[in-house]
Amino acid sequence: GAYSLRPEKGLPVKLNIAAGPRSLDDVQIALDTFWAGHERVPANVRIEVSIAAGEIAANILEHGHASGLQMEIELHSHEVLVEFTDCGNPAEVDLFAVQMPDEAAESGRGLPLAQAALRLLAYFRDELGNHWRLVSKAFPSSGRPPADG
């Protein structure tokens, strides 16, 4: 499980997470392991990615009725990529139409929160199941701001 993960400097973190009461803890452990091996990711990006990944994983497990999910975290030059794959029910969601519900609503905040925390949130389904791609907001790759382009 997640408890055998060791941070490997510069390498992606991959983890299979079974559905259960500790699933979201395992998502956070995977992220913490990744951050330990990628210290140059700024704190604000870590927080935003952690919020978004937790919301998407919760949606997969709660609404998709998946028996588990695969999580992969990678660092590109100036952004963090998180991908979830699961074999649950198709997600019936239009990411272009997602809006924050009114204050009285008891649910429906997960996707808007995730979108606000990320540069990109994408979903597709193929023969392998559901795929969620989360891309962080850009951050400097070497102490300099990313070049516009």
mmCIF file of C-alpha atoms in Angstrom:
data_model
loop_
_atom_site.group_PDB
_atom_site.id
_atom_site.type_symbol
_atom_site.label_atom_id
_atom_site.label_comp_id
_atom_site.label_asym_id
_atom_site.label_seq_id
_atom_site.Cartn_x
_atom_site.Cartn_y
_atom_site.Cartn_z
ATOM 1 C CA GLY A 1 0.000 0.000 0.000
ATOM 2 C CA ALA A 2 0.898 3.619 0.333
ATOM 3 C CA TYR A 3 2.921 2.992 3.458
ATOM 4 C CA SER A 4 5.800 1.410 1.541
ATOM 5 C CA LEU A 5 6.281 4.458 -0.679
ATOM 6 C CA ARG A 6 9.707 6.062 -0.542
ATOM 7 C CA PRO A 7 10.460 9.414 -2.118
ATOM 8 C CA GLU A 8 12.700 9.074 -5.153
ATOM 9 C CA LYS A 9 14.209 12.367 -6.172
ATOM 10 C CA GLY A 10 12.902 13.425 -9.553
ATOM 11 C CA LEU A 11 10.841 10.283 -10.244
ATOM 12 C CA PRO A 12 7.078 9.951 -10.651
ATOM 13 C CA VAL A 13 5.000 8.358 -7.900
ATOM 14 C CA LYS A 14 2.562 5.612 -8.965
ATOM 15 C CA LEU A 15 0.108 3.962 -6.623
ATOM 16 C CA ASN A 16 -2.889 1.643 -6.777
ATOM 17 C CA ILE A 17 -5.426 2.654 -4.149
ATOM 18 C CA ALA A 18 -8.245 0.310 -3.085
ATOM 19 C CA ALA A 19 -11.608 1.836 -2.257
ATOM 20 C CA GLY A 20 -12.108 1.998 1.493
ATOM 21 C CA PRO A 21 -12.056 4.247 4.541
ATOM 22 C CA ARG A 22 -8.340 5.072 4.084
ATOM 23 C CA SER A 23 -8.420 5.781 0.335
ATOM 24 C CA LEU A 24 -8.164 9.560 0.660
ATOM 25 C CA ASP A 25 -5.413 9.187 3.268
ATOM 26 C CA ASP A 26 -3.507 7.098 0.702
ATOM 27 C CA VAL A 27 -3.928 9.876 -1.891
ATOM 28 C CA GLN A 28 -2.415 12.361 0.578
ATOM 29 C CA ILE A 29 0.427 9.961 1.467
ATOM 30 C CA ALA A 30 1.237 9.605 -2.245
ATOM 31 C CA LEU A 31 1.315 13.398 -2.618
ATOM 32 C CA ASP A 32 3.463 13.841 0.509
ATOM 33 C CA THR A 33 5.869 11.219 -0.849
ATOM 34 C CA PHE A 34 6.045 13.058 -4.163
ATOM 35 C CA TRP A 35 6.654 16.439 -2.491
ATOM 36 C CA ALA A 36 9.501 14.917 -0.460
ATOM 37 C CA GLY A 37 11.246 13.930 -3.702
ATOM 38 C CA HIS A 38 10.451 17.228 -5.479
ATOM 39 C CA GLU A 39 11.299 19.967 -3.023
ATOM 40 C CA ARG A 40 11.272 22.753 -5.624
ATOM 41 C CA VAL A 41 7.487 22.591 -6.007
ATOM 42 C CA PRO A 42 6.250 25.733 -4.191
ATOM 43 C CA ALA A 43 4.022 25.411 -1.119
ATOM 44 C CA ASN A 44 1.041 27.109 -2.795
ATOM 45 C CA VAL A 45 1.158 24.634 -5.696
ATOM 46 C CA ARG A 46 1.375 21.717 -3.251
ATOM 47 C CA ILE A 47 -1.716 22.974 -1.418
ATOM 48 C CA GLU A 48 -3.702 23.559 -4.628
ATOM 49 C CA VAL A 49 -2.793 20.163 -6.097
ATOM 50 C CA SER A 50 -3.583 18.434 -2.784
ATOM 51 C CA ILE A 51 -7.031 20.057 -2.623
ATOM 52 C CA ALA A 52 -7.822 19.208 -6.238
ATOM 53 C CA ALA A 53 -6.532 15.625 -6.052
ATOM 54 C CA GLY A 54 -8.499 14.973 -2.862
ATOM 55 C CA GLU A 55 -11.707 16.315 -4.424
ATOM 56 C CA ILE A 56 -11.318 14.293 -7.636
ATOM 57 C CA ALA A 57 -10.415 11.081 -5.778
ATOM 58 C CA ALA A 58 -13.440 11.547 -3.496
ATOM 59 C CA ASN A 59 -15.680 12.034 -6.551
ATOM 60 C CA ILE A 60 -14.302 8.891 -8.215
ATOM 61 C CA LEU A 61 -14.897 6.776 -5.127
ATOM 62 C CA GLU A 62 -18.255 8.281 -4.155
ATOM 63 C CA HIS A 63 -19.970 8.820 -7.510
ATOM 64 C CA GLY A 64 -18.157 6.359 -9.775
ATOM 65 C CA HIS A 65 -18.517 3.453 -7.357
ATOM 66 C CA ALA A 66 -14.993 2.384 -8.335
ATOM 67 C CA SER A 67 -13.383 -0.517 -6.464
ATOM 68 C CA GLY A 68 -10.173 1.486 -6.499
ATOM 69 C CA LEU A 69 -8.096 3.832 -8.570
ATOM 70 C CA GLN A 70 -4.605 4.227 -9.952
ATOM 71 C CA MET A 71 -2.808 7.472 -9.191
ATOM 72 C CA GLU A 72 0.276 8.782 -10.947
ATOM 73 C CA ILE A 73 2.077 12.018 -10.076
ATOM 74 C CA GLU A 74 4.788 13.525 -12.287
ATOM 75 C CA LEU A 75 6.770 16.731 -12.385
ATOM 76 C CA HIS A 76 7.166 18.472 -15.720
ATOM 77 C CA SER A 77 9.501 21.455 -16.019
ATOM 78 C CA HIS A 78 7.162 23.950 -14.341
ATOM 79 C CA GLU A 79 3.977 22.086 -13.455
ATOM 80 C CA VAL A 80 2.753 19.018 -11.588
ATOM 81 C CA LEU A 81 0.637 16.432 -13.419
ATOM 82 C CA VAL A 82 -1.659 14.055 -11.501
ATOM 83 C CA GLU A 83 -3.548 11.339 -13.347
ATOM 84 C CA PHE A 84 -6.248 9.109 -11.905
ATOM 85 C CA THR A 85 -7.524 6.032 -13.750
ATOM 86 C CA ASP A 86 -10.432 3.929 -12.519
ATOM 87 C CA CYS A 87 -12.866 1.298 -13.783
ATOM 88 C CA GLY A 88 -15.935 2.783 -12.111
ATOM 89 C CA ASN A 89 -19.059 4.116 -13.772
ATOM 90 C CA PRO A 90 -18.625 6.757 -16.482
ATOM 91 C CA ALA A 91 -18.524 10.281 -15.057
ATOM 92 C CA GLU A 92 -21.502 12.152 -16.416
ATOM 93 C CA VAL A 93 -20.009 15.597 -16.174
ATOM 94 C CA ASP A 94 -19.507 18.566 -18.456
ATOM 95 C CA LEU A 95 -16.379 20.262 -17.117
ATOM 96 C CA PHE A 96 -17.161 23.365 -19.197
ATOM 97 C CA ALA A 97 -20.480 23.830 -17.399
ATOM 98 C CA VAL A 98 -19.248 23.340 -13.820
ATOM 99 C CA GLN A 99 -20.256 26.148 -11.452
ATOM 100 C CA MET A 100 -20.030 26.646 -7.708
ATOM 101 C CA PRO A 101 -23.434 25.855 -6.129
ATOM 102 C CA ASP A 102 -25.180 28.359 -3.882
ATOM 103 C CA GLU A 103 -24.322 28.498 -0.177
ATOM 104 C CA ALA A 104 -27.266 26.310 0.874
ATOM 105 C CA ALA A 105 -26.217 23.376 -1.334
ATOM 106 C CA GLU A 106 -24.889 20.360 0.560
ATOM 107 C CA SER A 107 -22.729 19.060 -2.290
ATOM 108 C CA GLY A 108 -21.400 19.985 -5.709
ATOM 109 C CA ARG A 109 -18.338 21.971 -4.666
ATOM 110 C CA GLY A 110 -15.657 19.364 -5.473
ATOM 111 C CA LEU A 111 -15.256 19.964 -9.205
ATOM 112 C CA PRO A 112 -15.430 23.792 -8.986
ATOM 113 C CA LEU A 113 -12.831 23.729 -6.179
ATOM 114 C CA ALA A 114 -10.568 21.437 -8.207
ATOM 115 C CA GLN A 115 -10.905 23.600 -11.325
ATOM 116 C CA ALA A 116 -10.098 26.773 -9.376
ATOM 117 C CA ALA A 117 -6.936 25.185 -7.934
ATOM 118 C CA LEU A 118 -5.586 23.934 -11.283
ATOM 119 C CA ARG A 119 -4.506 25.187 -14.705
ATOM 120 C CA LEU A 120 -6.287 22.229 -16.316
ATOM 121 C CA LEU A 121 -8.793 19.579 -15.240
ATOM 122 C CA ALA A 122 -9.682 17.104 -17.988
ATOM 123 C CA TYR A 123 -11.699 13.886 -18.147
ATOM 124 C CA PHE A 124 -12.100 11.186 -20.767
ATOM 125 C CA ARG A 125 -13.172 7.549 -20.867
ATOM 126 C CA ASP A 126 -11.766 4.757 -23.040
ATOM 127 C CA GLU A 127 -11.479 0.970 -22.941
ATOM 128 C CA LEU A 128 -9.237 1.199 -19.851
ATOM 129 C CA GLY A 129 -11.823 3.165 -17.884
ATOM 130 C CA ASN A 130 -12.103 6.720 -16.645
ATOM 131 C CA HIS A 131 -9.135 9.079 -16.835
ATOM 132 C CA TRP A 132 -8.821 12.334 -14.903
ATOM 133 C CA ARG A 133 -5.880 14.638 -15.665
ATOM 134 C CA LEU A 134 -5.000 17.400 -13.222
ATOM 135 C CA VAL A 135 -2.354 19.959 -14.206
ATOM 136 C CA SER A 136 -1.123 22.495 -11.661
ATOM 137 C CA LYS A 137 -0.718 26.171 -12.282
ATOM 138 C CA ALA A 138 2.758 26.924 -13.639
ATOM 139 C CA PHE A 139 5.604 27.829 -11.307
ATOM 140 C CA PRO A 140 9.228 28.856 -11.933
ATOM 141 C CA SER A 141 11.347 25.907 -12.989
ATOM 142 C CA SER A 142 14.697 27.300 -11.909
ATOM 143 C CA GLY A 143 14.096 30.359 -9.800
ATOM 144 C CA ARG A 144 12.968 32.391 -12.819
ATOM 145 C CA PRO A 145 9.355 32.986 -13.837
ATOM 146 C CA PRO A 146 8.205 30.798 -16.747
ATOM 147 C CA ALA A 147 8.683 32.514 -20.079
ATOM 148 C CA ASP A 148 5.498 33.696 -21.750
ATOM 149 C CA GLY A 149 4.908 31.773 -24.865
#
